[in-house]
Amino acid sequence: MTEENYPLIDPDGEKVVREKVCLKKKEEIEKALLEDDRCPARVIAFNFSSRESGGKIASPKPCCDIAILEYLEREGKFPVGYIIKKHYVHSVIQKGGLVGNPLVTYALRRKIKGVYKPRTTNKIDKKYIQKICQNEKLQYRPYAIKEGKTSKTIIFWHPEHGYSQANLKHWIKSPTTVDPFRNLKKDKEIIRRAKLVVFDNQLHDNYEVVDGGVFRESGVTRVTVFCKQHGIKTSATINNIEVGLWFNCPECSSDDFENIRRLHNLRRDEVDDRGSTIIALMLLSVNGNETLKFGISSSRSNSDEDDDILKKRYGNNLVKIFDSIRCDSELEARELEQELLVETRDIRNYSVPDEFAGKTECRSYTTKNLNRCMRLFSDLKAEYGAAKSGSR
């Protein structure tokens, strides 16, 4: 093996090539063909030159001769001693990696670097794709191949997510990275997050997140929500649900059930806690109609009496205060209020006009309802007192 037998640059080449580039390509080609486990071979790349590519735009492409010196394992397409003439460099290596081995026979063709290189898509069928899915341990299988006007579509079946499809050409290039069920998995995760928000905030009696009701519009992902109170099916983004507890029902979008939005923001440290706060069971008069109400009010000063604070807060609407609890923080007071409101949802007073700010905390005023609310309030007050004593 001498420079005379295997010159780096073709002495008869018409185009000028750079020696430094040729040396680099020579090393890459020889290394790539030696390390290809299908038919590893020792070769020499030499006679580098340029020739027209033959495409629509005639541009010179680097090429070289490849001499086959020895096969290390199985025999390849050409015998030892054969010289492949004027082979394009870009058809062997690109960016230092092997893209095509001219020594490989059709029987030896298989996956290389995670990319399948079938000879033609005409021979790709369900059986071929099934084998790829099994070899790569994918969690889905081919169901059908559809012929399109310009491309083929492969429909896959997943035991958990059902059916989905992908462009056959794109999937076959990289089956391990192109996941046909990616959006379905994302949709399932969004549904899960929305349902957790409803459950964590005890809104399951108000709203239901519809399974599979995810759709995309103008780049925005929305989930389908059913308002149980008004029988309306609408949609909301996961961000509006998680951050603002907005479910987009036109009839109750302004309602803050159980004051949950303020409580939600306090738990997330998105608003300032007002400190010492009173929660009370009261009788109010709204537009001449009497109604029970659970309400809270910031004490502003620990020296103020609870009744005086509530009278200032509710003014002429306040008829009577049945009982009250003073909490150390607004968060504590709102959490206690939520417990009471959730327990008495079934007796909400819907006759309170919409313009009254605390309408969702109002409860129908009857002797039976009053006794029930007073009993719940008394039990909660005792539990809170015991918990405070135990913490000291």
Short mmCIF file of C-alpha atoms in Angstrom, two decimals:
data_model
loop_
_atom_site.label_atom_id
_atom_site.label_comp_id
_atom_site.label_asym_id
_atom_site.label_seq_id
_atom_site.Cartn_x
_atom_site.Cartn_y
_atom_site.Cartn_z
CA MET A 1 0.00 0.00 0.00
CA THR A 2 1.90 3.00 -1.21
CA GLU A 3 0.99 6.54 -2.08
CA GLU A 4 1.57 5.62 -5.72
CA ASN A 5 -0.99 2.80 -5.58
CA TYR A 6 -3.53 4.74 -3.53
CA PRO A 7 -2.98 8.48 -4.02
CA LEU A 8 -5.08 10.75 -1.80
CA ILE A 9 -6.07 13.06 -4.63
CA ASP A 10 -6.91 11.80 -8.13
CA PRO A 11 -4.05 12.98 -10.38
CA ASP A 12 -6.38 12.95 -13.38
CA GLY A 13 -9.16 14.89 -11.66
CA GLU A 14 -10.37 18.03 -13.38
CA LYS A 15 -11.64 19.84 -10.26
CA VAL A 16 -9.39 21.20 -7.54
CA VAL A 17 -9.95 19.64 -4.10
CA ARG A 18 -8.43 20.53 -0.74
CA GLU A 19 -6.00 18.05 0.78
CA LYS A 20 -7.05 18.78 4.36
CA VAL A 21 -10.72 18.07 3.61
CA CYS A 22 -9.84 14.91 1.69
CA LEU A 23 -7.79 13.57 4.61
CA LYS A 24 -10.68 14.13 6.98
CA LYS A 25 -13.20 12.42 4.67
CA LYS A 26 -10.77 9.53 4.08
CA GLU A 27 -10.49 8.85 7.82
CA GLU A 28 -14.26 9.11 8.34
CA ILE A 29 -15.08 6.71 5.48
CA GLU A 30 -12.51 4.11 6.49
CA LYS A 31 -13.57 4.26 10.16
CA ALA A 32 -17.31 4.11 9.38
CA LEU A 33 -17.00 1.04 7.12
CA LEU A 34 -14.73 -0.68 9.62
CA GLU A 35 -17.18 -0.14 12.52
CA ASP A 36 -20.41 -1.04 10.68
CA ASP A 37 -21.38 -4.33 12.36
CA ARG A 38 -23.31 -5.62 9.35
CA CYS A 39 -20.14 -6.42 7.34
CA PRO A 40 -17.14 -4.65 8.86
CA ALA A 41 -14.32 -4.25 6.38
CA ARG A 42 -10.89 -2.66 6.06
CA VAL A 43 -10.93 -0.32 3.10
CA ILE A 44 -8.87 2.49 1.62
CA ALA A 45 -10.51 5.66 0.34
CA PHE A 46 -8.38 7.36 -2.29
CA ASN A 47 -8.42 9.28 -5.59
CA PHE A 48 -10.55 12.09 -4.18
CA SER A 49 -11.96 14.42 -6.82
CA SER A 50 -15.17 16.27 -7.72
CA ARG A 51 -17.76 15.47 -10.37
CA GLU A 52 -21.19 16.73 -11.36
CA SER A 53 -24.03 15.44 -9.21
CA GLY A 54 -26.43 14.91 -12.09
CA GLY A 55 -29.30 16.69 -10.33
CA LYS A 56 -31.50 19.51 -11.57
CA ILE A 57 -28.83 21.98 -10.51
CA ALA A 58 -25.50 20.67 -11.74
CA SER A 59 -23.03 21.22 -8.92
CA PRO A 60 -19.75 19.37 -8.29
CA LYS A 61 -19.81 16.85 -5.43
CA PRO A 62 -16.76 15.20 -3.81
CA CYS A 63 -16.21 11.55 -4.73
CA CYS A 64 -13.51 8.93 -4.26
CA ASP A 65 -12.50 5.36 -5.05
CA ILE A 66 -12.90 2.74 -2.34
CA ALA A 67 -10.61 -0.31 -2.34
CA ILE A 68 -11.78 -3.37 -0.34
CA LEU A 69 -8.82 -4.96 1.49
CA GLU A 70 -10.45 -7.39 3.93
CA TYR A 71 -13.81 -8.42 5.47
CA LEU A 72 -13.56 -8.98 9.23
CA GLU A 73 -16.73 -11.07 9.61
CA ARG A 74 -19.29 -11.75 6.87
CA GLU A 75 -18.78 -11.11 3.18
CA GLY A 76 -20.21 -7.97 1.65
CA LYS A 77 -21.55 -7.09 -1.77
CA PHE A 78 -18.15 -6.93 -3.54
CA PRO A 79 -15.19 -9.34 -3.34
CA VAL A 80 -11.90 -8.54 -1.60
CA GLY A 81 -9.65 -6.53 -3.91
CA TYR A 82 -12.55 -4.85 -5.70
CA ILE A 83 -12.36 -1.06 -6.17
CA ILE A 84 -15.58 0.97 -6.20
CA LYS A 85 -14.98 3.80 -8.66
CA LYS A 86 -16.03 7.44 -8.27
CA HIS A 87 -18.37 6.90 -5.31
CA TYR A 88 -20.03 10.04 -3.88
CA VAL A 89 -18.72 10.85 -0.39
CA HIS A 90 -22.10 12.22 0.82
CA SER A 91 -23.76 8.86 0.06
CA VAL A 92 -21.42 7.17 2.57
CA ILE A 93 -20.96 9.72 5.38
CA GLN A 94 -22.62 12.94 6.48
CA LYS A 95 -21.50 14.99 9.47
CA GLY A 96 -19.03 12.26 10.33
CA GLY A 97 -21.68 9.53 10.58
CA LEU A 98 -22.48 6.60 8.32
CA VAL A 99 -25.58 7.09 6.14
CA GLY A 100 -25.05 4.34 3.56
CA ASN A 101 -22.70 1.40 3.25
CA PRO A 102 -22.00 0.46 -0.40
CA LEU A 103 -20.71 -2.96 0.73
CA VAL A 104 -23.95 -4.06 2.39
CA THR A 105 -26.14 -6.54 0.52
CA TYR A 106 -29.94 -6.25 0.56
CA ALA A 107 -30.15 -9.19 2.98
CA LEU A 108 -27.95 -7.36 5.48
CA ARG A 109 -29.93 -4.12 5.44
CA ARG A 110 -31.34 -3.26 8.86
CA LYS A 111 -31.53 -0.43 11.40
CA ILE A 112 -28.54 1.86 11.65
CA LYS A 113 -28.27 4.55 14.34
CA GLY A 114 -31.98 4.45 15.11
CA VAL A 115 -33.03 5.12 11.49
CA TYR A 116 -34.59 2.56 9.17
CA LYS A 117 -33.41 2.73 5.57
CA PRO A 118 -35.75 0.54 3.49
CA ARG A 119 -35.02 0.35 -0.23
CA THR A 120 -38.52 1.49 -1.19
CA THR A 121 -41.72 2.33 0.65
CA ASN A 122 -43.65 0.20 -1.84
CA LYS A 123 -42.51 -2.93 0.04
CA ILE A 124 -43.49 -1.66 3.48
CA ASP A 125 -46.57 -3.48 4.78
CA LYS A 126 -48.21 -4.20 8.13
CA LYS A 127 -46.04 -7.26 8.68
CA TYR A 128 -42.86 -5.22 8.21
CA ILE A 129 -44.08 -2.49 10.56
CA GLN A 130 -45.25 -5.09 13.11
CA LYS A 131 -41.71 -6.48 13.20
CA ILE A 132 -40.24 -3.02 13.83
CA CYS A 133 -42.72 -2.43 16.70
CA GLN A 134 -41.77 -5.76 18.26
CA ASN A 135 -38.02 -5.31 17.83
CA GLU A 136 -38.13 -1.81 19.35
CA LYS A 137 -40.50 -2.97 22.13
CA LEU A 138 -43.02 -0.26 21.23
CA GLN A 139 -46.32 -0.28 23.12
CA TYR A 140 -48.52 -0.15 20.00
CA ARG A 141 -49.10 -2.12 16.79
CA PRO A 142 -50.07 -1.28 13.18
CA TYR A 143 -53.79 -1.48 12.38
CA ALA A 144 -54.02 -0.27 8.77
CA ILE A 145 -52.15 1.65 6.05
CA LYS A 146 -54.09 4.33 4.16
CA GLU A 147 -53.11 5.62 0.74
CA GLY A 148 -53.24 9.40 0.40
CA LYS A 149 -52.86 11.66 -2.61
CA THR A 150 -49.24 12.45 -1.84
CA SER A 151 -48.28 10.19 1.08
CA LYS A 152 -49.24 7.15 3.11
CA THR A 153 -50.71 7.19 6.61
CA ILE A 154 -50.25 4.38 9.10
CA ILE A 155 -52.96 3.85 11.73
CA PHE A 156 -51.74 2.34 15.00
CA TRP A 157 -53.60 0.71 17.89
CA HIS A 158 -52.60 1.12 21.53
CA PRO A 159 -54.17 -1.08 24.25
CA GLU A 160 -54.61 1.95 26.53
CA HIS A 161 -55.03 4.95 24.21
CA GLY A 162 -56.93 3.35 21.31
CA TYR A 163 -56.22 4.44 17.73
CA SER A 164 -53.97 7.14 16.32
CA GLN A 165 -52.13 7.80 13.08
CA ALA A 166 -48.83 9.07 11.73
CA ASN A 167 -47.23 9.89 8.41
CA LEU A 168 -45.64 6.63 7.27
CA LYS A 169 -42.59 8.32 5.77
CA HIS A 170 -41.83 10.27 8.94
CA TRP A 171 -42.49 7.35 11.29
CA ILE A 172 -40.40 4.84 9.35
CA LYS A 173 -37.35 7.12 9.55
CA SER A 174 -37.36 7.12 13.34
CA PRO A 175 -39.97 4.85 14.96
CA THR A 176 -38.46 5.21 18.42
CA THR A 177 -38.81 9.00 18.52
CA VAL A 178 -41.99 9.63 16.50
CA ASP A 179 -44.81 8.75 18.92
CA PRO A 180 -48.25 8.62 17.20
CA PHE A 181 -49.92 8.77 20.64
CA ARG A 182 -48.07 11.82 21.93
CA ASN A 183 -51.09 14.15 21.76
CA LEU A 184 -53.40 11.53 23.26
CA LYS A 185 -51.01 11.11 26.19
CA LYS A 186 -50.84 14.88 26.63
CA ASP A 187 -54.64 15.08 26.50
CA LYS A 188 -54.96 12.43 29.20
CA GLU A 189 -52.52 14.34 31.41
CA ILE A 190 -54.48 17.59 30.91
CA ILE A 191 -57.75 15.83 31.84
CA ARG A 192 -56.07 14.43 34.95
CA ARG A 193 -54.82 17.86 36.03
CA ALA A 194 -58.23 19.49 35.49
CA LYS A 195 -60.01 16.77 37.47
CA LEU A 196 -57.57 17.18 40.36
CA VAL A 197 -58.33 20.90 40.49
CA VAL A 198 -62.07 20.17 40.68
CA PHE A 199 -61.56 17.56 43.41
CA ASP A 200 -58.99 19.50 45.47
CA ASN A 201 -61.27 22.54 45.57
CA GLN A 202 -64.42 20.51 46.30
CA LEU A 203 -66.15 21.65 43.13
CA HIS A 204 -67.25 18.18 41.97
CA ASP A 205 -70.87 19.04 42.76
CA ASN A 206 -70.60 22.05 40.46
CA TYR A 207 -68.48 20.89 37.51
CA GLU A 208 -67.39 17.74 35.72
CA VAL A 209 -64.42 17.52 33.36
CA VAL A 210 -65.45 15.38 30.38
CA ASP A 211 -63.15 12.43 29.56
CA GLY A 212 -61.67 12.72 26.09
CA GLY A 213 -63.05 16.24 25.71
CA VAL A 214 -59.76 17.87 24.71
CA PHE A 215 -59.49 19.89 21.52
CA ARG A 216 -57.07 22.38 20.03
CA GLU A 217 -58.06 25.66 18.46
CA SER A 218 -55.70 28.36 17.17
CA GLY A 219 -52.83 26.83 19.08
CA VAL A 220 -54.76 26.77 22.40
CA THR A 221 -55.65 23.51 24.15
CA ARG A 222 -59.05 23.38 25.84
CA VAL A 223 -60.91 20.82 27.91
CA THR A 224 -64.65 20.23 27.85
CA VAL A 225 -66.43 21.05 31.12
CA PHE A 226 -70.02 20.28 32.10
CA CYS A 227 -71.71 22.66 34.55
CA LYS A 228 -74.01 20.51 36.67
CA GLN A 229 -76.00 23.47 37.98
CA HIS A 230 -77.05 24.86 34.61
CA GLY A 231 -76.70 21.80 32.36
CA ILE A 232 -74.29 23.66 30.08
CA LYS A 233 -71.32 22.08 28.32
CA THR A 234 -68.53 24.53 27.62
CA SER A 235 -64.73 24.64 27.36
CA ALA A 236 -61.86 26.16 29.30
CA THR A 237 -58.08 26.18 29.07
CA ILE A 238 -56.11 24.23 31.64
CA ASN A 239 -54.34 27.46 32.65
CA ASN A 240 -57.66 29.20 33.44
CA ILE A 241 -58.76 26.19 35.46
CA GLU A 242 -55.56 25.77 37.45
CA VAL A 243 -54.71 29.42 38.03
CA GLY A 244 -58.06 31.16 38.22
CA LEU A 245 -60.61 28.36 38.76
CA TRP A 246 -62.52 29.63 35.71
CA PHE A 247 -64.66 26.96 34.04
CA ASN A 248 -66.26 29.32 31.51
CA CYS A 249 -69.94 28.57 32.18
CA PRO A 250 -71.80 31.71 31.01
CA GLU A 251 -74.41 31.37 33.76
CA CYS A 252 -72.11 31.04 36.75
CA SER A 253 -68.78 32.45 35.55
CA SER A 254 -69.11 35.32 38.02
CA ASP A 255 -70.01 33.06 40.96
CA ASP A 256 -67.26 32.29 43.43
CA PHE A 257 -68.54 29.05 44.93
CA GLU A 258 -67.59 28.75 48.60
CA ASN A 259 -65.24 31.72 48.07
CA ILE A 260 -62.91 29.20 46.55
CA ARG A 261 -61.00 31.59 44.30
CA ARG A 262 -59.80 33.74 47.19
CA LEU A 263 -58.91 30.61 49.16
CA HIS A 264 -57.15 29.17 46.12
CA ASN A 265 -55.02 32.30 45.73
CA LEU A 266 -54.17 32.35 49.46
CA ARG A 267 -52.95 28.77 49.30
CA ARG A 268 -50.77 29.65 46.31
CA ASP A 269 -49.39 32.75 48.09
CA GLU A 270 -50.67 34.92 45.22
CA VAL A 271 -52.51 37.39 47.50
CA ASP A 272 -51.70 38.84 50.90
CA ASP A 273 -53.29 37.23 53.96
CA ARG A 274 -55.26 39.87 55.89
CA GLY A 275 -54.39 38.33 59.24
CA SER A 276 -56.86 37.94 62.10
CA THR A 277 -60.28 37.16 60.58
CA ILE A 278 -63.75 36.38 61.91
CA ILE A 279 -66.09 33.74 60.51
CA ALA A 280 -69.74 33.94 61.57
CA LEU A 281 -73.21 32.47 61.08
CA MET A 282 -75.66 35.35 60.60
CA LEU A 283 -79.18 36.26 59.61
CA LEU A 284 -79.31 38.93 56.91
CA SER A 285 -82.10 40.82 55.20
CA VAL A 286 -81.54 41.30 51.47
CA ASN A 287 -84.17 43.30 49.62
CA GLY A 288 -86.64 42.54 52.41
CA ASN A 289 -86.02 38.76 52.32
CA GLU A 290 -84.32 37.07 55.27
CA THR A 291 -81.52 34.61 54.59
CA LEU A 292 -78.91 32.69 56.57
CA LYS A 293 -75.32 33.42 55.67
CA PHE A 294 -71.87 32.16 56.52
CA GLY A 295 -69.48 35.10 56.18
CA ILE A 296 -66.03 36.29 57.12
CA SER A 297 -64.59 39.70 57.87
CA SER A 298 -61.10 40.96 58.62
CA SER A 299 -60.83 42.10 62.25
CA ARG A 300 -58.19 44.76 61.44
CA SER A 301 -57.61 45.15 65.18
CA ASN A 302 -57.57 42.46 67.87
CA SER A 303 -59.16 44.89 70.32
CA ASP A 304 -62.38 45.26 68.29
CA GLU A 305 -65.37 43.16 69.29
CA ASP A 306 -66.48 40.51 66.79
CA ASP A 307 -70.05 41.82 66.67
CA ASP A 308 -68.88 45.39 66.03
CA ILE A 309 -66.68 44.24 63.14
CA LEU A 310 -69.54 42.27 61.55
CA LYS A 311 -71.98 45.20 61.97
CA LYS A 312 -69.57 47.49 60.15
CA ARG A 313 -69.07 44.87 57.45
CA TYR A 314 -72.73 44.08 56.71
CA GLY A 315 -74.41 47.31 57.84
CA ASN A 316 -78.20 47.46 57.54
CA ASN A 317 -78.35 43.97 56.02
CA LEU A 318 -77.35 42.38 59.34
CA VAL A 319 -80.33 41.19 61.43
CA LYS A 320 -78.71 38.82 63.92
CA ILE A 321 -75.38 37.12 64.71
CA PHE A 322 -75.85 33.54 65.90
CA ASP A 323 -72.21 32.57 66.49
CA SER A 324 -68.65 33.51 65.45
CA ILE A 325 -65.06 32.29 65.50
CA ARG A 326 -61.97 34.48 65.46
CA CYS A 327 -59.08 32.92 63.51
CA ASP A 328 -55.43 33.93 63.49
CA SER A 329 -55.30 34.19 59.70
CA GLU A 330 -57.60 34.76 56.75
CA LEU A 331 -56.55 31.40 55.29
CA GLU A 332 -57.73 29.55 58.42
CA ALA A 333 -61.05 31.41 58.40
CA ARG A 334 -61.71 30.71 54.72
CA GLU A 335 -60.87 27.02 55.11
CA LEU A 336 -63.38 26.74 57.97
CA GLU A 337 -65.95 28.67 55.94
CA GLN A 338 -65.46 26.32 53.00
CA GLU A 339 -66.19 23.29 55.19
CA LEU A 340 -69.49 24.83 56.29
CA LEU A 341 -70.47 25.89 52.79
CA VAL A 342 -69.71 22.48 51.27
CA GLU A 343 -71.79 20.74 53.96
CA THR A 344 -74.78 23.00 53.25
CA ARG A 345 -74.69 23.25 49.44
CA ASP A 346 -78.10 21.60 49.17
CA ILE A 347 -79.82 24.46 50.99
CA ARG A 348 -78.28 27.35 49.07
CA ASN A 349 -80.68 30.29 48.78
CA TYR A 350 -81.09 30.94 45.04
CA SER A 351 -83.62 33.72 45.65
CA VAL A 352 -80.84 36.13 46.69
CA PRO A 353 -80.36 38.61 43.83
CA ASP A 354 -77.21 38.43 41.69
CA GLU A 355 -76.10 41.93 42.65
CA PHE A 356 -75.59 40.84 46.28
CA ALA A 357 -71.86 40.08 46.58
CA GLY A 358 -72.17 37.16 49.00
CA LYS A 359 -75.02 35.33 47.29
CA THR A 360 -73.21 31.96 47.03
CA GLU A 361 -72.76 31.83 50.85
CA CYS A 362 -76.46 32.41 51.55
CA ARG A 363 -78.65 29.55 52.82
CA SER A 364 -82.46 29.29 52.88
CA TYR A 365 -83.86 30.47 56.21
CA THR A 366 -86.09 27.91 57.90
CA THR A 367 -86.09 26.62 61.47
CA LYS A 368 -84.76 23.26 60.30
CA ASN A 369 -81.96 24.85 58.26
CA LEU A 370 -81.05 27.20 61.10
CA ASN A 371 -80.71 24.30 63.57
CA ARG A 372 -78.61 22.40 61.07
CA CYS A 373 -76.28 25.33 60.41
CA MET A 374 -75.91 26.14 64.12
CA ARG A 375 -75.05 22.51 64.92
CA LEU A 376 -72.41 22.40 62.16
CA PHE A 377 -70.97 25.73 63.27
CA SER A 378 -70.83 24.64 66.91
CA ASP A 379 -69.04 21.38 66.05
CA LEU A 380 -66.53 23.20 63.84
CA LYS A 381 -65.90 25.79 66.56
CA ALA A 382 -65.18 23.04 69.09
CA GLU A 383 -62.80 21.26 66.70
CA TYR A 384 -60.97 24.49 65.93
CA GLY A 385 -60.63 25.31 69.64
CA ALA A 386 -59.30 21.86 70.41
CA ALA A 387 -56.81 22.07 67.56
CA LYS A 388 -55.57 25.46 68.74
CA SER A 389 -55.16 24.20 72.31
CA GLY A 390 -53.26 21.16 71.10
CA SER A 391 -50.85 23.27 69.05
CA ARG A 392 -49.81 25.37 72.00
#
